[in-house]
XYZ file of C-alpha atoms in Angstrom:
728
model
C 143.419 212.779 144.066
C 145.992 212.853 146.847
C 148.182 210.389 144.925
C 148.378 212.459 141.740
C 149.150 215.607 143.711
C 151.998 213.689 145.321
C 153.337 212.668 141.886
C 153.386 216.304 140.819
C 155.056 217.307 144.091
C 157.754 214.707 143.610
C 158.351 215.860 140.052
C 158.796 219.405 141.345
C 161.286 218.544 144.079
C 164.898 219.509 143.270
C 167.519 216.781 142.952
C 171.284 217.059 142.623
C 172.407 213.622 141.442
C 171.256 211.954 138.229
C 169.900 208.521 139.094
C 168.070 207.315 135.989
C 164.375 207.338 135.287
C 161.965 207.291 132.332
C 159.857 210.436 132.569
C 156.572 211.453 130.961
C 157.493 214.403 128.687
C 154.378 216.435 129.542
C 155.412 216.464 133.235
C 159.015 217.680 133.005
C 158.555 221.122 134.539
C 159.975 221.378 138.024
C 162.425 218.810 139.347
C 163.238 217.194 136.000
C 163.784 220.479 134.180
C 166.036 221.725 136.987
C 168.001 218.489 137.102
C 168.513 218.440 133.340
C 169.748 222.022 133.407
C 172.101 221.174 136.288
C 173.485 218.409 134.057
C 174.156 220.948 131.297
C 170.936 221.220 129.282
C 170.297 224.633 127.711
C 166.679 223.969 126.701
C 163.440 224.407 128.627
C 160.791 221.754 129.286
C 158.609 223.482 126.654
C 161.335 222.943 124.049
C 161.024 219.208 124.683
C 157.237 218.935 124.935
C 154.667 221.483 123.877
C 151.163 221.317 122.436
C 151.018 224.946 121.327
C 154.336 225.144 119.473
C 156.669 222.751 117.696
C 158.934 220.844 120.071
C 161.253 217.843 120.137
C 158.331 215.430 120.559
C 157.159 216.347 117.046
C 160.358 214.882 115.578
C 160.230 211.551 117.464
C 157.665 209.015 116.205
C 157.095 205.428 117.310
C 158.640 203.242 114.599
C 156.483 200.347 113.428
C 155.127 199.709 116.929
C 158.382 198.415 118.418
C 161.250 200.901 118.008
C 161.769 204.663 117.987
C 162.815 206.925 115.114
C 163.474 210.599 114.457
C 162.845 213.016 111.610
C 166.117 214.591 110.456
C 165.122 216.682 107.446
C 162.313 218.958 106.261
C 161.407 216.242 103.727
C 160.411 213.583 106.267
C 163.735 211.700 106.241
C 163.588 209.227 109.096
C 166.509 207.738 111.039
C 166.276 204.563 113.102
C 168.401 201.508 113.868
C 169.526 198.982 111.269
C 168.061 196.241 113.465
C 164.720 198.081 113.620
C 164.526 198.193 109.831
C 166.063 194.735 109.451
C 162.832 192.989 108.519
C 162.106 195.501 105.766
C 165.676 195.352 104.430
C 165.418 191.556 104.429
C 162.013 191.572 102.684
C 163.511 193.471 99.735
C 166.565 191.192 99.594
C 167.185 188.285 97.247
C 170.245 186.181 96.519
C 170.813 188.364 93.426
C 170.195 191.681 95.258
C 171.191 190.989 98.842
C 170.639 194.323 100.595
C 171.523 192.727 103.921
C 174.996 191.865 102.646
C 175.555 194.776 100.271
C 173.459 197.603 101.713
C 170.880 199.694 99.886
C 170.832 203.363 98.902
C 168.069 205.117 96.983
C 169.712 207.853 94.940
C 166.415 209.665 94.340
C 162.805 209.553 95.550
C 161.754 207.177 92.769
C 164.182 204.500 94.015
C 162.814 204.474 97.569
C 161.099 201.163 98.406
C 157.569 200.846 99.804
C 156.898 198.703 102.894
C 153.264 197.557 103.096
C 151.896 197.470 106.646
C 154.682 199.594 108.109
C 153.745 202.624 110.253
C 155.188 205.472 112.297
C 153.140 207.221 114.973
C 153.547 210.785 116.286
C 152.292 211.939 119.681
C 150.113 215.039 119.317
C 149.084 215.582 122.938
C 149.258 213.908 126.368
C 146.504 214.552 128.950
C 146.006 213.246 132.484
C 142.602 211.480 132.634
C 143.024 209.664 135.954
C 139.869 211.036 137.583
C 137.701 210.036 134.628
C 139.144 206.524 134.416
C 138.856 205.797 138.154
C 135.375 207.277 138.480
C 133.134 204.965 140.522
C 135.777 202.277 141.050
C 135.901 202.700 144.840
C 132.481 201.022 144.991
C 133.612 197.896 143.111
C 132.980 194.656 145.008
C 136.039 192.855 143.613
C 139.264 193.524 141.731
C 137.759 191.915 138.633
C 134.731 194.242 138.762
C 137.012 197.208 139.379
C 139.077 196.350 136.314
C 135.949 196.005 134.195
C 134.823 199.480 135.321
C 138.249 200.900 134.476
C 138.126 199.321 131.013
C 134.677 200.825 130.369
C 135.790 204.233 131.603
C 138.903 204.122 129.426
C 136.822 203.309 126.386
C 134.456 206.141 127.222
C 137.385 208.581 127.491
C 138.769 207.401 124.150
C 135.437 207.821 122.391
C 134.465 211.194 123.880
C 137.814 212.997 123.816
C 138.128 215.422 120.866
C 140.343 214.581 117.902
C 140.608 215.104 114.162
C 139.281 212.312 111.934
C 142.815 211.220 110.968
C 143.897 211.018 114.622
C 143.457 208.304 117.253
C 142.965 208.442 121.025
C 144.557 205.917 123.399
C 144.639 205.601 127.181
C 147.721 204.156 128.904
C 148.198 203.071 132.501
C 150.943 204.343 134.824
C 152.130 203.570 138.361
C 150.466 200.128 138.304
C 146.968 201.500 137.843
C 147.244 204.650 139.927
C 147.454 207.084 136.999
C 146.055 207.172 133.447
C 147.096 209.336 130.502
C 145.294 210.008 127.220
C 147.509 210.044 124.120
C 146.260 211.700 120.948
C 148.291 210.309 118.027
C 148.729 210.463 114.246
C 149.846 207.326 112.393
C 151.492 207.504 108.961
C 151.226 204.414 106.768
C 153.388 205.097 103.733
C 156.967 204.547 104.893
C 159.687 203.868 102.319
C 163.175 202.462 102.669
C 165.795 205.061 101.733
C 169.124 203.654 102.843
C 170.864 200.988 104.880
C 174.531 200.101 105.256
C 175.585 196.485 104.717
C 175.181 194.226 107.735
C 178.973 194.205 108.029
C 178.539 197.830 109.177
C 174.977 197.971 110.524
C 175.289 194.687 112.414
C 179.048 194.640 112.889
C 179.933 192.223 115.675
C 176.508 190.603 115.330
C 175.619 188.407 118.294
C 179.122 188.229 119.775
C 179.180 191.989 120.396
C 175.440 192.321 121.140
C 174.952 194.003 124.566
C 178.741 194.448 124.846
C 181.195 197.321 125.255
C 183.505 198.363 123.611
C 181.193 198.374 120.584
C 181.845 199.325 116.957
C 178.498 199.044 115.183
C 176.933 201.409 112.633
C 173.434 200.381 113.659
C 171.318 202.715 111.536
C 168.954 202.760 108.572
C 167.013 205.479 106.781
C 163.356 205.642 105.776
C 161.071 208.405 104.581
C 157.536 209.280 105.642
C 155.072 210.022 102.853
C 151.752 211.842 103.277
C 148.825 212.960 101.151
C 148.712 216.393 99.530
C 147.419 217.858 102.836
C 150.388 216.382 104.753
C 148.069 213.928 106.512
C 148.372 210.157 106.964
C 147.430 208.070 103.926
C 147.839 204.537 102.639
C 150.600 203.988 100.079
C 150.019 205.833 96.812
C 152.240 207.032 94.008
C 150.494 210.370 94.481
C 151.786 210.750 98.052
C 154.562 213.257 98.756
C 157.363 213.463 101.357
C 155.999 214.450 104.756
C 156.683 217.985 106.023
C 157.367 217.694 109.767
C 156.349 220.105 112.509
C 159.930 219.786 113.739
C 163.064 217.959 112.626
C 166.383 217.516 114.397
C 169.503 219.378 113.232
C 172.570 217.114 113.280
C 175.607 218.205 115.261
C 179.081 217.812 113.784
C 180.783 218.626 117.089
C 180.573 215.169 118.654
C 180.709 214.302 122.329
C 183.072 214.461 125.278
C 182.902 212.934 128.747
C 180.249 214.616 130.931
C 178.356 216.100 127.959
C 174.593 216.226 128.536
C 172.549 213.573 126.689
C 168.788 213.335 126.326
C 167.236 210.169 124.892
C 163.668 210.547 123.651
C 161.685 207.443 122.746
C 159.220 204.664 123.422
C 160.719 202.272 126.012
C 158.807 198.993 126.061
C 158.550 197.395 129.504
C 160.325 197.767 132.831
C 159.573 196.447 136.333
C 161.528 198.775 138.590
C 159.234 198.280 141.607
C 159.037 194.498 141.756
C 159.304 193.078 145.285
C 162.397 191.092 146.209
C 160.553 187.757 146.072
C 159.616 188.405 142.414
C 163.189 189.284 141.435
C 164.476 186.185 143.196
C 162.008 183.989 141.286
C 162.979 185.644 138.014
C 166.699 184.960 138.563
C 166.331 181.425 139.882
C 163.464 180.017 137.789
C 162.043 182.068 134.921
C 165.191 183.430 133.254
C 167.015 180.071 133.269
C 164.035 178.474 131.502
C 163.782 181.197 128.863
C 167.539 181.233 128.327
C 167.730 177.449 128.065
C 165.011 177.016 125.464
C 166.377 179.798 123.253
C 169.894 178.426 123.551
C 168.955 175.096 121.982
C 166.941 176.817 119.225
C 169.743 179.223 118.349
C 172.364 176.501 118.291
C 170.471 174.515 115.655
C 169.691 177.558 113.483
C 173.311 178.714 113.595
C 174.607 175.425 112.175
C 172.491 175.802 109.036
C 173.043 179.566 108.637
C 176.804 179.142 108.543
C 176.577 176.535 105.757
C 173.857 177.924 103.478
C 173.621 181.526 102.183
C 169.914 181.161 101.322
C 169.113 179.986 104.847
C 171.284 182.754 106.262
C 169.110 185.327 104.455
C 165.868 183.566 105.435
C 166.753 183.260 109.103
C 168.814 186.399 109.668
C 165.993 188.468 111.168
C 164.488 185.565 113.128
C 167.826 184.513 114.575
C 168.670 188.064 115.564
C 165.304 188.534 117.259
C 165.635 185.331 119.317
C 169.306 185.937 120.171
C 168.696 189.490 121.334
C 166.713 188.677 124.465
C 168.502 185.375 125.012
C 171.703 187.276 125.663
C 169.890 190.089 127.460
C 168.373 187.687 130.012
C 171.813 186.200 130.702
C 173.273 189.650 131.406
C 170.196 190.678 133.380
C 170.480 187.719 135.756
C 174.211 188.220 136.198
C 173.724 191.947 136.843
C 170.991 191.378 139.415
C 173.259 188.948 141.229
C 176.350 191.185 140.938
C 174.567 194.263 142.305
C 172.831 192.326 145.122
C 169.523 193.630 143.798
C 167.447 191.185 145.844
C 169.109 192.197 149.119
C 168.843 195.889 148.212
C 165.133 195.483 147.525
C 164.693 193.628 150.804
C 166.369 196.512 152.619
C 164.076 198.982 150.831
C 161.074 196.882 151.820
C 162.218 196.878 155.430
C 162.444 200.682 155.399
C 158.978 200.887 153.841
C 157.529 198.675 156.560
C 159.112 200.914 159.182
C 157.421 203.944 157.601
C 154.127 202.046 157.454
C 154.394 201.344 161.155
C 155.434 204.920 161.966
C 152.391 206.247 160.081
C 150.099 203.721 161.814
C 149.075 202.243 158.448
C 149.674 198.586 159.301
C 146.002 197.727 158.836
C 146.158 199.083 155.283
C 149.633 197.972 154.150
C 151.106 195.799 156.901
C 150.567 192.405 155.276
C 151.554 193.305 151.735
C 155.024 191.699 151.784
C 153.797 188.431 153.306
C 150.959 188.450 150.771
C 153.564 188.795 148.027
C 155.505 185.819 149.421
C 152.403 183.628 149.395
C 151.211 184.781 145.985
C 154.562 184.245 144.248
C 155.033 180.813 145.822
C 151.642 179.751 144.431
C 152.359 181.458 141.082
C 155.774 179.906 140.430
C 154.848 176.712 138.534
C 152.120 178.448 136.531
C 154.446 181.286 135.564
C 157.091 178.767 134.487
C 154.517 176.861 132.410
C 153.318 180.094 130.793
C 156.839 181.138 129.810
C 157.853 177.719 128.506
C 154.670 177.372 126.448
C 155.146 180.878 125.020
C 158.764 180.185 124.114
C 158.063 176.783 122.516
C 154.720 177.324 120.802
C 154.842 181.010 119.883
C 158.442 182.211 119.561
C 161.026 179.571 118.687
C 159.520 176.788 116.544
C 157.681 177.879 113.421
C 155.622 174.718 112.928
C 154.414 174.982 116.517
C 153.630 178.687 116.130
C 151.694 178.124 112.929
C 149.903 175.173 114.468
C 148.966 177.243 117.498
C 147.556 179.981 115.260
C 145.429 177.320 113.551
C 144.276 176.074 116.954
C 143.178 179.619 117.725
C 141.375 179.628 114.364
C 139.387 176.567 115.452
C 138.553 178.380 118.681
C 137.270 181.347 116.637
C 134.855 179.035 114.827
C 133.516 177.664 118.106
C 133.136 181.065 119.776
C 132.230 183.453 116.933
C 130.908 181.404 114.045
C 131.805 180.667 110.433
C 132.045 184.239 109.128
C 134.678 185.164 111.728
C 136.428 181.873 110.959
C 136.502 182.684 107.220
C 137.852 186.191 107.818
C 140.548 184.961 110.195
C 141.497 182.145 107.795
C 142.025 184.639 104.950
C 144.272 186.799 107.163
C 146.288 183.769 108.270
C 146.844 182.614 104.703
C 148.077 186.071 103.767
C 150.489 186.052 106.720
C 151.671 182.520 105.887
C 152.364 183.524 102.284
C 154.991 185.919 103.633
C 156.350 183.854 106.539
C 156.780 180.601 104.598
C 158.966 182.489 102.123
C 161.579 182.545 104.886
C 160.918 179.025 106.184
C 163.107 175.940 105.994
C 161.543 172.658 107.146
C 164.942 171.007 107.647
C 166.029 173.818 109.995
C 162.724 173.899 111.848
C 162.741 170.115 112.286
C 166.036 170.194 114.190
C 164.885 173.164 116.272
C 161.604 171.369 117.070
C 163.361 168.255 118.363
C 165.655 170.134 120.744
C 163.022 172.641 121.935
C 160.401 169.959 122.649
C 162.971 167.938 124.543
C 163.822 170.954 126.704
C 160.123 171.766 127.120
C 159.284 168.257 128.313
C 162.253 168.114 130.690
C 161.557 171.492 132.336
C 157.770 171.892 132.335
C 156.220 171.154 135.756
C 154.972 167.579 135.435
C 151.325 168.386 136.166
C 151.133 170.261 132.855
C 152.660 167.534 130.649
C 150.465 165.399 128.410
C 150.919 161.630 128.812
C 152.136 161.268 125.248
C 154.823 163.922 125.581
C 156.222 162.336 128.738
C 156.514 158.905 127.174
C 157.286 159.599 123.508
C 160.827 159.453 122.120
C 161.461 163.031 120.956
C 163.481 162.083 117.855
C 160.778 159.651 116.755
C 158.052 162.215 117.448
C 159.917 164.785 115.341
C 160.283 162.411 112.394
C 156.603 161.476 112.487
C 155.451 165.091 112.496
C 157.841 166.541 109.930
C 157.487 163.495 107.672
C 153.679 163.682 107.513
C 152.433 167.155 108.526
C 151.158 169.644 105.949
C 152.466 172.474 108.132
C 155.960 172.161 106.650
C 155.312 174.205 103.477
C 152.920 176.877 102.245
C 151.383 174.949 99.331
C 150.338 172.125 101.678
C 148.942 174.563 104.225
C 146.964 176.299 101.474
C 145.397 172.965 100.455
C 144.759 172.110 104.097
C 142.770 175.323 104.544
C 140.814 175.125 101.290
C 137.045 174.799 101.640
C 134.404 175.600 104.220
C 134.901 175.531 107.974
C 133.796 171.941 108.449
C 136.161 170.641 105.766
C 139.105 172.657 107.067
C 138.633 171.601 110.698
C 138.325 167.935 109.674
C 141.580 168.089 107.711
C 143.359 169.992 110.465
C 142.513 167.417 113.089
C 143.824 164.631 110.835
C 147.188 166.394 110.458
C 149.824 165.040 112.909
C 151.500 168.433 113.385
C 148.242 170.189 114.179
C 147.029 167.290 116.361
C 150.218 167.515 118.433
C 149.908 171.271 118.922
C 146.202 171.012 119.779
C 146.812 168.371 122.440
C 149.539 170.446 124.137
C 147.503 173.660 123.852
C 144.393 172.054 125.339
C 146.420 170.833 128.310
C 147.918 174.299 128.792
C 144.558 176.060 128.413
C 142.790 173.725 130.847
C 145.414 173.106 133.527
C 147.797 176.100 133.506
C 146.342 179.232 131.920
C 143.229 179.800 134.091
C 145.224 179.672 137.325
C 148.047 181.689 135.762
C 145.587 184.438 134.897
C 143.881 184.481 138.287
C 147.216 184.509 140.140
C 148.523 187.186 137.780
C 145.488 189.335 138.550
C 145.996 188.790 142.277
C 149.667 189.795 142.015
C 148.795 192.830 139.872
C 146.338 193.997 142.549
C 149.029 193.570 145.207
C 151.523 195.439 142.997
C 149.099 198.347 142.653
C 148.667 198.487 146.419
C 152.442 198.225 146.887
C 153.020 201.053 144.385
C 150.478 203.210 146.215
C 152.314 202.630 149.484
C 155.696 203.441 147.914
C 154.489 206.740 146.507
C 152.497 207.739 149.571
C 155.218 206.952 152.112
C 158.497 207.600 150.287
C 160.704 210.558 151.259
C 160.027 213.831 149.463
C 163.197 213.532 147.364
C 162.470 209.965 146.218
C 162.864 209.118 142.519
C 159.471 207.696 141.617
C 159.129 207.481 137.859
C 156.535 205.238 136.162
C 157.564 201.932 134.647
C 158.007 201.899 130.884
C 154.879 200.833 128.996
C 155.587 201.661 125.360
C 154.637 205.328 125.722
C 156.790 208.354 124.912
C 159.433 209.040 127.581
C 162.449 211.205 128.278
C 165.572 209.863 129.925
C 168.578 212.083 130.481
C 172.164 211.675 131.573
C 175.741 212.290 130.532
C 178.465 210.719 128.437
C 180.352 208.515 130.929
C 182.798 205.650 130.967
C 182.500 202.916 133.589
C 184.348 200.208 135.459
C 182.675 196.777 135.069
C 185.107 195.002 137.384
C 188.254 195.500 139.415
C 191.163 197.169 137.561
C 189.125 197.591 134.353
C 187.891 200.941 133.048
C 186.082 201.508 129.752
C 186.447 204.826 127.946
C 183.146 206.298 126.708
C 183.989 206.580 122.973
C 185.164 204.046 120.381
C 186.773 204.733 117.003
C 187.207 203.166 113.578
C 190.583 201.830 114.718
C 188.642 199.468 116.983
C 186.562 198.271 114.041
C 189.771 197.354 112.219
C 191.215 195.636 115.293
C 188.234 193.265 115.341
C 188.218 192.711 111.565
C 188.472 189.074 110.415
C 188.232 188.548 106.659
C 185.328 186.305 105.680
C 184.047 186.011 109.239
C 180.292 185.787 109.795
C 180.331 188.650 112.314
C 183.557 190.642 111.849
C 184.100 190.891 108.113
C 184.233 194.360 106.523
C 183.520 195.791 103.069
C 186.679 196.671 101.169
C 185.584 200.251 100.618
C 185.413 200.919 104.360
C 188.894 199.448 104.766
C 190.154 201.728 101.976
C 188.585 204.812 103.582
C 190.240 203.899 106.885
C 193.667 203.340 105.340
C 193.454 206.632 103.451
C 192.022 208.405 106.532
C 189.403 209.779 104.148
C 186.842 210.858 106.757
C 185.666 214.088 105.155
C 184.417 216.650 107.684
C 183.285 214.002 110.157
C 186.535 213.121 111.935
C 187.743 214.161 115.362
C 191.423 215.075 115.322
C 192.103 212.617 112.519
C 190.111 209.775 114.073
C 186.640 208.526 113.102
C 184.337 208.178 116.156
C 181.928 205.218 115.970
C 180.039 204.613 119.239
C 179.720 206.176 122.692
C 178.028 205.366 126.010
C 176.081 207.355 128.584
C 174.060 207.097 131.774
C 170.641 207.314 130.099
C 168.130 204.808 131.487
C 166.919 202.894 128.423
C 165.312 199.571 127.508
C 163.845 197.706 124.538
C 161.803 200.151 122.459
C 164.479 202.824 122.879
C 166.221 201.237 119.906
C 166.401 203.989 117.320
C 165.873 206.755 119.873
C 167.576 210.055 119.108
C 170.384 211.119 121.406
C 170.020 214.884 121.753
C 172.559 217.389 123.020
C 172.078 220.310 125.403
C 170.776 222.530 122.581
C 168.334 220.119 120.922
C 170.582 218.745 118.168
C 171.086 215.103 117.205
C 174.438 213.759 118.380
C 173.776 210.031 118.229
C 171.415 207.118 117.808
C 170.600 204.822 120.736
C 170.790 201.097 119.952
C 171.823 198.984 122.945
C 172.939 198.724 126.574
C 176.069 197.294 128.159
C 175.734 193.696 129.280
C 176.606 194.413 132.912
C 173.712 196.885 133.110
C 170.888 195.007 131.373
C 169.272 194.466 134.773
C 168.261 198.145 134.642
C 164.768 197.013 133.583
C 164.394 195.830 137.157
C 167.099 197.637 139.094
C 168.973 200.658 137.727
C 172.518 201.031 139.053
C 174.147 204.307 137.932
C 177.601 202.810 138.473
C 177.364 200.248 135.656
C 174.139 200.976 133.739
C 175.101 202.447 130.365
C 173.289 202.866 127.064
C 175.186 202.473 123.775
C 174.826 204.941 120.901
C 176.071 205.380 117.336
C 177.905 208.680 116.946
C 175.991 210.891 114.471
C 179.257 211.652 112.685
C 179.788 207.959 111.892
C 176.295 207.826 110.405
C 177.039 210.867 108.246
C 180.418 209.435 107.234
C 178.868 206.144 106.085
C 176.102 207.933 104.160
C 178.464 210.417 102.513
C 181.898 208.875 102.099
C 181.008 205.169 102.008
C 177.660 205.179 100.190
C 178.148 208.344 98.151
C 174.587 209.406 99.036
C 175.509 213.052 99.490
C 172.031 214.136 98.393
C 170.784 212.845 101.762
C 173.368 214.917 103.620
C 172.197 217.963 101.684
C 168.665 217.422 103.046
C 169.854 217.708 106.628
C 170.743 220.737 108.700
C 174.304 220.259 109.979
C 175.335 222.462 112.905
C 178.317 223.260 115.144
C 176.765 224.145 118.544
C 180.056 223.888 120.461
C 181.910 225.994 117.943
C 179.105 228.551 118.039
C 179.372 228.625 121.809
C 183.143 229.145 121.663
C 182.684 231.893 119.075
C 180.215 233.697 121.332
C 182.661 233.520 124.238
C 185.450 234.998 122.109
C 183.107 237.744 120.929
C 182.159 238.649 124.529
C 185.855 238.698 125.580
C 186.673 240.921 122.608
C 183.930 243.395 123.572
C 185.210 243.527 127.156
C 188.745 244.355 125.965
C 187.378 247.228 123.868
């Protein structure tokens, strides 16, 4: 266990300059605790994570599997981003009661809205199980056999580790397969919508301002966790009661100033901080341009319809936002990697690593790893491009293609598992389609299909194209499919899937939409996917070896944190402005004045509700202003990524000061290369959230649930008291 001991040693080594990182909360003692305290934190590591007493982790659940949230009252009131709750807000919206446009506020518990299928998950305990998971793997004859042994060992750990009957065990992988942690969790299943501002506040600036600074967005929504009478997880029931948390976050009214300590606690999704230079180069030159290009044509077509038709705008709001989010992120990521010379920096780091390998006489073990990477990525390139283009076209951007692909998978289920599995899967699909077709427009999807398939055919490596797709006129193909396929509305799909397996499969294969998807999928599955998977496994094995070398041979003060993988992490920093380019400096805080400066009446992205305008003109900010101004957003040096949306921003004393929701465009490359000069996360000021709830929505009963504090004022009062005692 030399490697794990080294991890612990590195975590214990003192550092003096904050350089980013996403840290496992159970391993904060030592270097991280010292560094956080040097940055101004007044808490201990045990205040952040503890099994034996309540701690910050007990107030920070995973929100619906994709975002983060935080408990902010003793009655289970839950705060997260507006964009994290967007799907639920949309699902309750109609043209008559458009909660996206008008907002929603439950004025009592009875008005709170249930959300079937929605969950939040709390971490109970984190345990290192590396030895158990890697047991016996040194004797594996191949990487495939080794991985199979690891999977069996992980399952064994999950099954044999103690837990209560309402809890779940999970094992997650860290440091590219060099470390494994067991997470004991509790998942609550009765989550109700409590409040959301209108999109003109919660999504202010929409896609134009997305990933940008200065920002002026009130990106928040409120939910409530319900539990059974024993305060344990339960399915929705009218008998359930508001959850009583082990810990909830007090909300600070004191705001932020430059250099204030900030701690962001949450569930970052995926990062690749230790990719070799050749992988980053391929991402910038090949993969990102393909993903950006295909989403660009899809978004352009959707936008045309959304601007003309209010019903379509409601139907496609969540889908458009989801597609646009990473479209813009990938653009900024590529530009940032180029601007910061990330490839050359990684090459220099690799050169230093090779020098240390040679100095330690470990060339036999690690000496060929960089050349092996070069070969592997060269062979992987076309297959990786095919994988990404197929995923974008047939899973993410065209609904007919996605639905057709799910039906193709249904046919595969019949062939591999039999009719009972087919029947079960069919029932689940129909239930999903009942919901998804509610927000479907065939005329929108038809235009998106035509442009996406054209891009797909033009950019897919030719060896993966079917003959028909190469030769067929794309406009004619589109008309044939959308004019004849049953996949264009739910009633037709329901008829298509009526009957036993044999009848359904026969009808499916006679449908032109399904036949098209099946032909493309078969080509992908036969010619691209097998090699993609084998090359991916080869690269993953090299990455594990590379990670081992980095950790083993890096200097003692190296910053070696594990990549994000959707597990609970701590990232800490300070409130800081930044300079994105020559002669430009951005202040770290924005105000309501900036919201008004961007305001354009009737605009899709920059319109404002009249009541907010009135509050601004009257300067009616209640107790939430700062010297007569209403703070809105602020930025800091916290190292965040997707999944940190909705993460609490916590001050030096453990109080909520903001809500994380984005990053600056220049720093979106931080998933691959974190640069402290320009990497900044964007947060909603807690006072703006309180102002909107109280003064705009009139939901003062929610404010009364919370614990509002003045930590800075308390600190100043203590100083005055000490000075007074000295004078006496």
